[in-house]
Amino acid sequence: MGLVRGGPARGRGGQKEKRKQNPAPKGLPRGPPAPNSPRRSRIPELRDPVSGTAVAELAQHRHRLVLVTHQDATEHLGETLTDAVQQAHHDGPAISEIAIVVGPEGGISQAEITALQDAGARIVVLGTHILRASTAGPAAVAVINERLGRWYPPQATG
């Protein structure tokens, strides 16, 4: 799908703060993905879970756009991405990396949202439906790839 590296974030969560956290979320691949996928230009790097503090540090890199998905956000992911890319094109600095933060089941706590915003992250919504954490990440990658034109056929030259 165009993912370069990924891994789960561990947060305090919203309504389900006291829920026991498993050592690794279900569905996280245990080994490297199959390298024989058609047209795959790289194999994504899978990372260990990171805490809210480490995620906030991601947003402090001036060439990185950090998009945090949250059901109460007012900015749409696709529109925010388009605006950020256009602004970077005109005003700089160029965006060299996009990080997507998807909270745990139960959501990201308000304290974590505030810390991420203070670090420079943009809080975005995917749409009108609330998706499970296991679905929100791939959905966000799909929106980003579409907005960046990665899924359009190559233009004929000549």
mmCIF file with all atom_site columns, C-alpha atoms in Angstrom:
data_model
loop_
_atom_site.group_PDB
_atom_site.id
_atom_site.type_symbol
_atom_site.label_atom_id
_atom_site.label_alt_id
_atom_site.label_comp_id
_atom_site.label_asym_id
_atom_site.label_entity_id
_atom_site.label_seq_id
_atom_site.pdbx_PDB_ins_code
_atom_site.Cartn_x
_atom_site.Cartn_y
_atom_site.Cartn_z
_atom_site.occupancy
_atom_site.B_iso_or_equiv
_atom_site.pdbx_formal_charge
_atom_site.auth_seq_id
_atom_site.auth_comp_id
_atom_site.auth_asym_id
_atom_site.auth_atom_id
_atom_site.pdbx_PDB_model_num
ATOM 1   C CA . MET A 1 1   ? 0.000   0.000   0.000   1.00 0.00 ? 1   MET A CA 1
ATOM 2   C CA . GLY A 1 2   ? 2.994   2.302   0.044   1.00 0.00 ? 2   GLY A CA 1
ATOM 3   C CA . LEU A 1 3   ? 3.905   1.914   3.701   1.00 0.00 ? 3   LEU A CA 1
ATOM 4   C CA . VAL A 1 4   ? 7.600   2.436   4.402   1.00 0.00 ? 4   VAL A CA 1
ATOM 5   C CA . ARG A 1 5   ? 7.605   1.587   8.094   1.00 0.00 ? 5   ARG A CA 1
ATOM 6   C CA . GLY A 1 6   ? 4.948   1.001   10.689  1.00 0.00 ? 6   GLY A CA 1
ATOM 7   C CA . GLY A 1 7   ? 4.163   -0.236  14.133  1.00 0.00 ? 7   GLY A CA 1
ATOM 8   C CA . PRO A 1 8   ? 1.531   0.168   16.804  1.00 0.00 ? 8   PRO A CA 1
ATOM 9   C CA . ALA A 1 9   ? 1.346   3.113   19.181  1.00 0.00 ? 9   ALA A CA 1
ATOM 10  C CA . ARG A 1 10  ? 0.518   2.496   22.799  1.00 0.00 ? 10  ARG A CA 1
ATOM 11  C CA . GLY A 1 11  ? -1.617  5.141   24.367  1.00 0.00 ? 11  GLY A CA 1
ATOM 12  C CA . ARG A 1 12  ? -3.604  5.591   27.480  1.00 0.00 ? 12  ARG A CA 1
ATOM 13  C CA . GLY A 1 13  ? -6.766  5.383   25.458  1.00 0.00 ? 13  GLY A CA 1
ATOM 14  C CA . GLY A 1 14  ? -10.037 7.131   26.006  1.00 0.00 ? 14  GLY A CA 1
ATOM 15  C CA . GLN A 1 15  ? -12.961 5.256   27.464  1.00 0.00 ? 15  GLN A CA 1
ATOM 16  C CA . LYS A 1 16  ? -11.161 1.932   27.864  1.00 0.00 ? 16  LYS A CA 1
ATOM 17  C CA . GLU A 1 17  ? -8.121  3.149   29.825  1.00 0.00 ? 17  GLU A CA 1
ATOM 18  C CA . LYS A 1 18  ? -8.151  0.242   32.286  1.00 0.00 ? 18  LYS A CA 1
ATOM 19  C CA . ARG A 1 19  ? -8.257  -2.407  29.580  1.00 0.00 ? 19  ARG A CA 1
ATOM 20  C CA . LYS A 1 20  ? -5.364  -4.852  29.753  1.00 0.00 ? 20  LYS A CA 1
ATOM 21  C CA . GLN A 1 21  ? -2.907  -4.253  26.921  1.00 0.00 ? 21  GLN A CA 1
ATOM 22  C CA . ASN A 1 22  ? -1.519  -7.263  25.115  1.00 0.00 ? 22  ASN A CA 1
ATOM 23  C CA . PRO A 1 23  ? 2.241   -7.364  24.497  1.00 0.00 ? 23  PRO A CA 1
ATOM 24  C CA . ALA A 1 24  ? 1.605   -6.980  20.755  1.00 0.00 ? 24  ALA A CA 1
ATOM 25  C CA . PRO A 1 25  ? -1.686  -6.065  19.088  1.00 0.00 ? 25  PRO A CA 1
ATOM 26  C CA . LYS A 1 26  ? -3.521  -8.807  17.253  1.00 0.00 ? 26  LYS A CA 1
ATOM 27  C CA . GLY A 1 27  ? -3.000  -8.742  13.536  1.00 0.00 ? 27  GLY A CA 1
ATOM 28  C CA . LEU A 1 28  ? 0.517   -7.296  13.712  1.00 0.00 ? 28  LEU A CA 1
ATOM 29  C CA . PRO A 1 29  ? 2.726   -9.351  11.418  1.00 0.00 ? 29  PRO A CA 1
ATOM 30  C CA . ARG A 1 30  ? 5.328   -11.361 13.294  1.00 0.00 ? 30  ARG A CA 1
ATOM 31  C CA . GLY A 1 31  ? 7.837   -11.463 10.454  1.00 0.00 ? 31  GLY A CA 1
ATOM 32  C CA . PRO A 1 32  ? 8.689   -9.481  7.357   1.00 0.00 ? 32  PRO A CA 1
ATOM 33  C CA . PRO A 1 33  ? 5.998   -9.210  4.682   1.00 0.00 ? 33  PRO A CA 1
ATOM 34  C CA . ALA A 1 34  ? 6.287   -11.327 1.563   1.00 0.00 ? 34  ALA A CA 1
ATOM 35  C CA . PRO A 1 35  ? 8.844   -9.683  -0.735  1.00 0.00 ? 35  PRO A CA 1
ATOM 36  C CA . ASN A 1 36  ? 7.275   -11.140 -3.865  1.00 0.00 ? 36  ASN A CA 1
ATOM 37  C CA . SER A 1 37  ? 4.250   -8.841  -3.857  1.00 0.00 ? 37  SER A CA 1
ATOM 38  C CA . PRO A 1 38  ? 3.660   -7.384  -7.314  1.00 0.00 ? 38  PRO A CA 1
ATOM 39  C CA . ARG A 1 39  ? 5.410   -4.067  -7.972  1.00 0.00 ? 39  ARG A CA 1
ATOM 40  C CA . ARG A 1 40  ? 6.537   -3.665  -4.375  1.00 0.00 ? 40  ARG A CA 1
ATOM 41  C CA . SER A 1 41  ? 9.398   -1.179  -4.388  1.00 0.00 ? 41  SER A CA 1
ATOM 42  C CA . ARG A 1 42  ? 10.388  -1.792  -0.779  1.00 0.00 ? 42  ARG A CA 1
ATOM 43  C CA . ILE A 1 43  ? 9.590   -4.008  2.160   1.00 0.00 ? 43  ILE A CA 1
ATOM 44  C CA . PRO A 1 44  ? 8.041   -2.005  5.028   1.00 0.00 ? 44  PRO A CA 1
ATOM 45  C CA . GLU A 1 45  ? 9.989   -1.817  8.270   1.00 0.00 ? 45  GLU A CA 1
ATOM 46  C CA . LEU A 1 46  ? 7.885   -3.018  11.212  1.00 0.00 ? 46  LEU A CA 1
ATOM 47  C CA . ARG A 1 47  ? 8.617   -1.361  14.540  1.00 0.00 ? 47  ARG A CA 1
ATOM 48  C CA . ASP A 1 48  ? 7.779   -2.181  18.134  1.00 0.00 ? 48  ASP A CA 1
ATOM 49  C CA . PRO A 1 49  ? 4.936   -0.325  19.863  1.00 0.00 ? 49  PRO A CA 1
ATOM 50  C CA . VAL A 1 50  ? 5.744   3.254   20.885  1.00 0.00 ? 50  VAL A CA 1
ATOM 51  C CA . SER A 1 51  ? 4.380   5.407   23.700  1.00 0.00 ? 51  SER A CA 1
ATOM 52  C CA . GLY A 1 52  ? 2.614   8.756   23.357  1.00 0.00 ? 52  GLY A CA 1
ATOM 53  C CA . THR A 1 53  ? 5.822   10.595  24.256  1.00 0.00 ? 53  THR A CA 1
ATOM 54  C CA . ALA A 1 54  ? 7.760   8.918   21.438  1.00 0.00 ? 54  ALA A CA 1
ATOM 55  C CA . VAL A 1 55  ? 4.917   9.633   19.015  1.00 0.00 ? 55  VAL A CA 1
ATOM 56  C CA . ALA A 1 56  ? 4.936   13.324  19.994  1.00 0.00 ? 56  ALA A CA 1
ATOM 57  C CA . GLU A 1 57  ? 8.672   13.411  19.255  1.00 0.00 ? 57  GLU A CA 1
ATOM 58  C CA . LEU A 1 58  ? 7.886   12.331  15.671  1.00 0.00 ? 58  LEU A CA 1
ATOM 59  C CA . ALA A 1 59  ? 6.055   15.602  15.068  1.00 0.00 ? 59  ALA A CA 1
ATOM 60  C CA . GLN A 1 60  ? 9.054   17.721  16.005  1.00 0.00 ? 60  GLN A CA 1
ATOM 61  C CA . HIS A 1 61  ? 10.941  16.895  12.797  1.00 0.00 ? 61  HIS A CA 1
ATOM 62  C CA . ARG A 1 62  ? 10.495  19.853  10.441  1.00 0.00 ? 62  ARG A CA 1
ATOM 63  C CA . HIS A 1 63  ? 10.243  17.720  7.280   1.00 0.00 ? 63  HIS A CA 1
ATOM 64  C CA . ARG A 1 64  ? 7.695   15.286  8.709   1.00 0.00 ? 64  ARG A CA 1
ATOM 65  C CA . LEU A 1 65  ? 3.931   15.670  8.622   1.00 0.00 ? 65  LEU A CA 1
ATOM 66  C CA . VAL A 1 66  ? 2.261   13.823  11.501  1.00 0.00 ? 66  VAL A CA 1
ATOM 67  C CA . LEU A 1 67  ? -1.437  13.073  11.069  1.00 0.00 ? 67  LEU A CA 1
ATOM 68  C CA . VAL A 1 68  ? -3.311  11.787  14.112  1.00 0.00 ? 68  VAL A CA 1
ATOM 69  C CA . THR A 1 69  ? -6.646  10.142  13.398  1.00 0.00 ? 69  THR A CA 1
ATOM 70  C CA . HIS A 1 70  ? -9.367  10.979  15.909  1.00 0.00 ? 70  HIS A CA 1
ATOM 71  C CA . GLN A 1 71  ? -13.149 10.701  15.679  1.00 0.00 ? 71  GLN A CA 1
ATOM 72  C CA . ASP A 1 72  ? -13.737 14.213  17.088  1.00 0.00 ? 72  ASP A CA 1
ATOM 73  C CA . ALA A 1 73  ? -11.368 16.033  14.714  1.00 0.00 ? 73  ALA A CA 1
ATOM 74  C CA . THR A 1 74  ? -12.752 18.737  12.438  1.00 0.00 ? 74  THR A CA 1
ATOM 75  C CA . GLU A 1 75  ? -10.123 18.504  9.684   1.00 0.00 ? 75  GLU A CA 1
ATOM 76  C CA . HIS A 1 76  ? -10.465 15.741  7.078   1.00 0.00 ? 76  HIS A CA 1
ATOM 77  C CA . LEU A 1 77  ? -7.308  13.704  6.460   1.00 0.00 ? 77  LEU A CA 1
ATOM 78  C CA . GLY A 1 78  ? -7.356  14.143  2.672   1.00 0.00 ? 78  GLY A CA 1
ATOM 79  C CA . GLU A 1 79  ? -7.959  17.895  2.747   1.00 0.00 ? 79  GLU A CA 1
ATOM 80  C CA . THR A 1 80  ? -5.362  18.423  5.475   1.00 0.00 ? 80  THR A CA 1
ATOM 81  C CA . LEU A 1 81  ? -2.777  16.460  3.510   1.00 0.00 ? 81  LEU A CA 1
ATOM 82  C CA . THR A 1 82  ? -3.474  18.396  0.304   1.00 0.00 ? 82  THR A CA 1
ATOM 83  C CA . ASP A 1 83  ? -3.234  21.734  2.142   1.00 0.00 ? 83  ASP A CA 1
ATOM 84  C CA . ALA A 1 84  ? -0.003  20.747  3.934   1.00 0.00 ? 84  ALA A CA 1
ATOM 85  C CA . VAL A 1 85  ? 1.665   19.586  0.704   1.00 0.00 ? 85  VAL A CA 1
ATOM 86  C CA . GLN A 1 86  ? 0.632   22.774  -1.131  1.00 0.00 ? 86  GLN A CA 1
ATOM 87  C CA . GLN A 1 87  ? 1.835   24.969  1.735   1.00 0.00 ? 87  GLN A CA 1
ATOM 88  C CA . ALA A 1 88  ? 5.168   23.128  1.884   1.00 0.00 ? 88  ALA A CA 1
ATOM 89  C CA . HIS A 1 89  ? 5.543   23.517  -1.885  1.00 0.00 ? 89  HIS A CA 1
ATOM 90  C CA . HIS A 1 90  ? 5.054   27.292  -1.655  1.00 0.00 ? 90  HIS A CA 1
ATOM 91  C CA . ASP A 1 91  ? 6.582   28.137  1.726   1.00 0.00 ? 91  ASP A CA 1
ATOM 92  C CA . GLY A 1 92  ? 8.852   25.177  2.514   1.00 0.00 ? 92  GLY A CA 1
ATOM 93  C CA . PRO A 1 93  ? 10.221  23.106  4.092   1.00 0.00 ? 93  PRO A CA 1
ATOM 94  C CA . ALA A 1 94  ? 9.429   20.146  1.884   1.00 0.00 ? 94  ALA A CA 1
ATOM 95  C CA . ILE A 1 95  ? 7.636   17.201  3.463   1.00 0.00 ? 95  ILE A CA 1
ATOM 96  C CA . SER A 1 96  ? 9.859   14.137  3.228   1.00 0.00 ? 96  SER A CA 1
ATOM 97  C CA . GLU A 1 97  ? 7.869   11.823  5.484   1.00 0.00 ? 97  GLU A CA 1
ATOM 98  C CA . ILE A 1 98  ? 4.264   11.386  6.571   1.00 0.00 ? 98  ILE A CA 1
ATOM 99  C CA . ALA A 1 99  ? 3.502   9.644   9.858   1.00 0.00 ? 99  ALA A CA 1
ATOM 100 C CA . ILE A 1 100 ? 0.019   8.370   10.627  1.00 0.00 ? 100 ILE A CA 1
ATOM 101 C CA . VAL A 1 101 ? -0.984  7.899   14.246  1.00 0.00 ? 101 VAL A CA 1
ATOM 102 C CA . VAL A 1 102 ? -3.937  5.629   14.950  1.00 0.00 ? 102 VAL A CA 1
ATOM 103 C CA . GLY A 1 103 ? -4.931  5.313   18.576  1.00 0.00 ? 103 GLY A CA 1
ATOM 104 C CA . PRO A 1 104 ? -5.761  2.139   20.434  1.00 0.00 ? 104 PRO A CA 1
ATOM 105 C CA . GLU A 1 105 ? -9.276  0.751   20.694  1.00 0.00 ? 105 GLU A CA 1
ATOM 106 C CA . GLY A 1 106 ? -11.084 3.203   22.945  1.00 0.00 ? 106 GLY A CA 1
ATOM 107 C CA . GLY A 1 107 ? -9.350  6.186   21.397  1.00 0.00 ? 107 GLY A CA 1
ATOM 108 C CA . ILE A 1 108 ? -6.550  8.571   22.227  1.00 0.00 ? 108 ILE A CA 1
ATOM 109 C CA . SER A 1 109 ? -6.907  10.493  25.485  1.00 0.00 ? 109 SER A CA 1
ATOM 110 C CA . GLN A 1 110 ? -7.391  14.270  25.411  1.00 0.00 ? 110 GLN A CA 1
ATOM 111 C CA . ALA A 1 111 ? -4.042  14.748  27.178  1.00 0.00 ? 111 ALA A CA 1
ATOM 112 C CA . GLU A 1 112 ? -2.319  12.781  24.405  1.00 0.00 ? 112 GLU A CA 1
ATOM 113 C CA . ILE A 1 113 ? -4.145  14.780  21.714  1.00 0.00 ? 113 ILE A CA 1
ATOM 114 C CA . THR A 1 114 ? -3.010  18.030  23.336  1.00 0.00 ? 114 THR A CA 1
ATOM 115 C CA . ALA A 1 115 ? 0.605   16.823  23.599  1.00 0.00 ? 115 ALA A CA 1
ATOM 116 C CA . LEU A 1 116 ? 0.590   15.767  19.945  1.00 0.00 ? 116 LEU A CA 1
ATOM 117 C CA . GLN A 1 117 ? -0.890  19.092  18.811  1.00 0.00 ? 117 GLN A CA 1
ATOM 118 C CA . ASP A 1 118 ? 1.648   21.011  20.894  1.00 0.00 ? 118 ASP A CA 1
ATOM 119 C CA . ALA A 1 119 ? 4.399   19.025  19.146  1.00 0.00 ? 119 ALA A CA 1
ATOM 120 C CA . GLY A 1 120 ? 3.040   20.025  15.730  1.00 0.00 ? 120 GLY A CA 1
ATOM 121 C CA . ALA A 1 121 ? 0.845   17.070  14.771  1.00 0.00 ? 121 ALA A CA 1
ATOM 122 C CA . ARG A 1 122 ? -2.389  17.643  12.861  1.00 0.00 ? 122 ARG A CA 1
ATOM 123 C CA . ILE A 1 123 ? -5.520  15.974  14.272  1.00 0.00 ? 123 ILE A CA 1
ATOM 124 C CA . VAL A 1 124 ? -7.653  14.587  11.429  1.00 0.00 ? 124 VAL A CA 1
ATOM 125 C CA . VAL A 1 125 ? -10.758 12.506  10.843  1.00 0.00 ? 125 VAL A CA 1
ATOM 126 C CA . LEU A 1 126 ? -11.083 9.810   8.178   1.00 0.00 ? 126 LEU A CA 1
ATOM 127 C CA . GLY A 1 127 ? -14.824 10.173  7.658   1.00 0.00 ? 127 GLY A CA 1
ATOM 128 C CA . THR A 1 128 ? -18.207 9.927   9.303   1.00 0.00 ? 128 THR A CA 1
ATOM 129 C CA . HIS A 1 129 ? -17.788 6.349   10.520  1.00 0.00 ? 129 HIS A CA 1
ATOM 130 C CA . ILE A 1 130 ? -15.513 5.401   13.400  1.00 0.00 ? 130 ILE A CA 1
ATOM 131 C CA . LEU A 1 131 ? -13.174 2.644   12.269  1.00 0.00 ? 131 LEU A CA 1
ATOM 132 C CA . ARG A 1 132 ? -11.457 0.039   14.399  1.00 0.00 ? 132 ARG A CA 1
ATOM 133 C CA . ALA A 1 133 ? -7.767  0.639   15.011  1.00 0.00 ? 133 ALA A CA 1
ATOM 134 C CA . SER A 1 134 ? -6.894  -2.330  12.782  1.00 0.00 ? 134 SER A CA 1
ATOM 135 C CA . THR A 1 135 ? -8.782  -0.756  9.867   1.00 0.00 ? 135 THR A CA 1
ATOM 136 C CA . ALA A 1 136 ? -8.049  2.946   10.363  1.00 0.00 ? 136 ALA A CA 1
ATOM 137 C CA . GLY A 1 137 ? -4.328  2.646   9.552   1.00 0.00 ? 137 GLY A CA 1
ATOM 138 C CA . PRO A 1 138 ? -4.751  0.955   6.160   1.00 0.00 ? 138 PRO A CA 1
ATOM 139 C CA . ALA A 1 139 ? -7.663  3.303   5.354   1.00 0.00 ? 139 ALA A CA 1
ATOM 140 C CA . ALA A 1 140 ? -5.452  6.327   6.121   1.00 0.00 ? 140 ALA A CA 1
ATOM 141 C CA . VAL A 1 141 ? -2.632  4.931   3.955   1.00 0.00 ? 141 VAL A CA 1
ATOM 142 C CA . ALA A 1 142 ? -5.142  4.461   1.111   1.00 0.00 ? 142 ALA A CA 1
ATOM 143 C CA . VAL A 1 143 ? -6.370  8.070   1.378   1.00 0.00 ? 143 VAL A CA 1
ATOM 144 C CA . ILE A 1 144 ? -2.794  9.378   1.440   1.00 0.00 ? 144 ILE A CA 1
ATOM 145 C CA . ASN A 1 145 ? -1.751  7.290   -1.579  1.00 0.00 ? 145 ASN A CA 1
ATOM 146 C CA . GLU A 1 146 ? -4.766  8.505   -3.535  1.00 0.00 ? 146 GLU A CA 1
ATOM 147 C CA . ARG A 1 147 ? -4.130  12.162  -2.637  1.00 0.00 ? 147 ARG A CA 1
ATOM 148 C CA . LEU A 1 148 ? -0.445  11.869  -3.562  1.00 0.00 ? 148 LEU A CA 1
ATOM 149 C CA . GLY A 1 149 ? -1.333  10.318  -6.930  1.00 0.00 ? 149 GLY A CA 1
ATOM 150 C CA . ARG A 1 150 ? 0.448   7.035   -6.269  1.00 0.00 ? 150 ARG A CA 1
ATOM 151 C CA . TRP A 1 151 ? -2.409  4.925   -7.581  1.00 0.00 ? 151 TRP A CA 1
ATOM 152 C CA . TYR A 1 152 ? -2.828  6.587   -10.934 1.00 0.00 ? 152 TYR A CA 1
ATOM 153 C CA . PRO A 1 153 ? -1.470  4.784   -13.983 1.00 0.00 ? 153 PRO A CA 1
ATOM 154 C CA . PRO A 1 154 ? 1.843   6.087   -15.317 1.00 0.00 ? 154 PRO A CA 1
ATOM 155 C CA . GLN A 1 155 ? 1.482   8.775   -17.952 1.00 0.00 ? 155 GLN A CA 1
ATOM 156 C CA . ALA A 1 156 ? 2.534   7.823   -21.453 1.00 0.00 ? 156 ALA A CA 1
ATOM 157 C CA . THR A 1 157 ? 5.469   9.799   -22.782 1.00 0.00 ? 157 THR A CA 1
ATOM 158 C CA . GLY A 1 158 ? 6.109   10.542  -26.352 1.00 0.00 ? 158 GLY A CA 1
#
